[in-house]
Short mmCIF file of C-alpha atoms in Angstrom, two decimals:
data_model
loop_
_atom_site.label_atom_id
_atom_site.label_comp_id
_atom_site.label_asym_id
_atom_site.label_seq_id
_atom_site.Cartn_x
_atom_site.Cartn_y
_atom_site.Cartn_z
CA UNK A 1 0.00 0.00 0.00
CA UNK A 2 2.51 2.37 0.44
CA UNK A 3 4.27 2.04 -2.70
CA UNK A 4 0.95 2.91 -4.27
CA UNK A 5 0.65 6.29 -2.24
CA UNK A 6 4.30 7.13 -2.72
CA UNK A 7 4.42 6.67 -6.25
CA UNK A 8 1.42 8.73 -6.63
CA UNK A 9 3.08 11.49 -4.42
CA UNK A 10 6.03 11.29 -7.04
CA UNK A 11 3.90 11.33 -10.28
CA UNK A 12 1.46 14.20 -8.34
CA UNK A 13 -1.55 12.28 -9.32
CA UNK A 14 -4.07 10.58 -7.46
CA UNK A 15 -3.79 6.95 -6.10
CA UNK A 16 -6.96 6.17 -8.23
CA UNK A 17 -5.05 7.72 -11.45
CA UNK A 18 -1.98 5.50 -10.76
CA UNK A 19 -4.24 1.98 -10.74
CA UNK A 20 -5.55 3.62 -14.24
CA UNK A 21 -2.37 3.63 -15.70
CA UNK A 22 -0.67 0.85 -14.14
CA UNK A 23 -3.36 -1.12 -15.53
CA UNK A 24 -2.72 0.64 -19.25
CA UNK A 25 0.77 -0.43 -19.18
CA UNK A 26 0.34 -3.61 -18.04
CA UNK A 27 -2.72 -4.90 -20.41
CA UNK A 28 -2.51 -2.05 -22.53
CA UNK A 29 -5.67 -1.18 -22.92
CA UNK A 30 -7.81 1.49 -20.72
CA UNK A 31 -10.07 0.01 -17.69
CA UNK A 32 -13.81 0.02 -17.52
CA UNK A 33 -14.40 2.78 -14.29
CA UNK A 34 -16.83 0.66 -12.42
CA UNK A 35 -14.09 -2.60 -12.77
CA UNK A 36 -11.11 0.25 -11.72
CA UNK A 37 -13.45 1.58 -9.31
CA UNK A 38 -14.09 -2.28 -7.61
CA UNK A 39 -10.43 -2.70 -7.76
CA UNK A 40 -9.78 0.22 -6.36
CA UNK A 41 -11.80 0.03 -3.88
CA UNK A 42 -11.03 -3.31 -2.47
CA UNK A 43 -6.93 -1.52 -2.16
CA UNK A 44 -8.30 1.16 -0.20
CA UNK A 45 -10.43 -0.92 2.00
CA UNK A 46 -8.69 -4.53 2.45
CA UNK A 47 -5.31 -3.38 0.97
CA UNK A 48 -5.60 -5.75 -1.53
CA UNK A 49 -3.20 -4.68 -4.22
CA UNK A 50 -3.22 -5.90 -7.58
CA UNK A 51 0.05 -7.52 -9.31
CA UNK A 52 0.29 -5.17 -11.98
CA UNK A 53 -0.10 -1.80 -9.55
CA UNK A 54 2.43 -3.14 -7.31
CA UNK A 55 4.85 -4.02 -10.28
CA UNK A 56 3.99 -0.23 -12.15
CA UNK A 57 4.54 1.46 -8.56
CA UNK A 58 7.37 -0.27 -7.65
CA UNK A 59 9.22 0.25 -11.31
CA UNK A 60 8.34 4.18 -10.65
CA UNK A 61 10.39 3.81 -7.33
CA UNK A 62 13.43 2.11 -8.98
CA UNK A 63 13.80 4.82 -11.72
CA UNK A 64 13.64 7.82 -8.72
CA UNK A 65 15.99 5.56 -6.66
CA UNK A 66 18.60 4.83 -9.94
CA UNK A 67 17.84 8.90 -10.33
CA UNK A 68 16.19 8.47 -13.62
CA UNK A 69 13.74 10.97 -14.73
CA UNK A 70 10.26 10.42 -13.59
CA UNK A 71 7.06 11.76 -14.97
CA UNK A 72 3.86 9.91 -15.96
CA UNK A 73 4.39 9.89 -19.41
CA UNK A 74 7.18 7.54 -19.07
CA UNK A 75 4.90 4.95 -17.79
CA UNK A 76 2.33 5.04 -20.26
CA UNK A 77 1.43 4.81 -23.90
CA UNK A 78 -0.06 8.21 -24.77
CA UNK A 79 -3.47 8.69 -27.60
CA UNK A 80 -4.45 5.51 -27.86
CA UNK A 81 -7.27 5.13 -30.09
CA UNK A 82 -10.29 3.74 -27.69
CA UNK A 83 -10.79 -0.13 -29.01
CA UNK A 84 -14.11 -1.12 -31.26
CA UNK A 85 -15.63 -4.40 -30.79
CA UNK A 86 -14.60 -7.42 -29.32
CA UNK A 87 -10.60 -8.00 -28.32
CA UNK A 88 -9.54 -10.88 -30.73
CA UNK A 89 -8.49 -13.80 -29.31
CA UNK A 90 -4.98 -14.67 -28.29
CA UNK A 91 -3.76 -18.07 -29.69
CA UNK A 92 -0.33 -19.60 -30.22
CA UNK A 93 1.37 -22.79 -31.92
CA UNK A 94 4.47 -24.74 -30.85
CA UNK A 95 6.70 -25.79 -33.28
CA UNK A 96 9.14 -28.41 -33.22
#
């Protein structure tokens, strides 16, 4: 929890803003606000913290701590057009 709140001190945005983008960088695609807003929630109240929040706050704190540069627009992928029907399905083959 309180790499969450210091991050979010860094960045000067709110806690709320930082699970938005944590969760853009990680799946790359924006969050529905009432599933960020259940997430979010369930942090605040049972400090329940998401992989990929803990993971985007934490790599915020390693580039202030190696004294990179650190701004939000480092950590996220700026104008992304908003997506248009259904996310196609991910599918692989192995090859030998």
């Amino acid at each position: 929890m309180h790499t969450i709140s210091k991050a979010a001190h860094i960045l000067n945005i709110s806690e709320f803003k930082l699970f938005s983008e944590a969760y853009l960088a990680w799946f790359g695609d924006r969050a529905d606000d009432e599933d960020l807003t259940i997430l979010f929630s369930q942090f605040i109240m049972f400090g329940e913290l998401p992989e990929w929040a803990d993971q985007f706050a934490r790599s915020i704190l390693d580039d202030l701590e190696a004294n990179r540069q650190v701004n939000l627009n480092s950590f996220s992928i700026l104008n992304l057009s908003p997506r248009v029907g259904k996310r196609p399905e991910i599918s692989f083959s192995i090859l030998r």
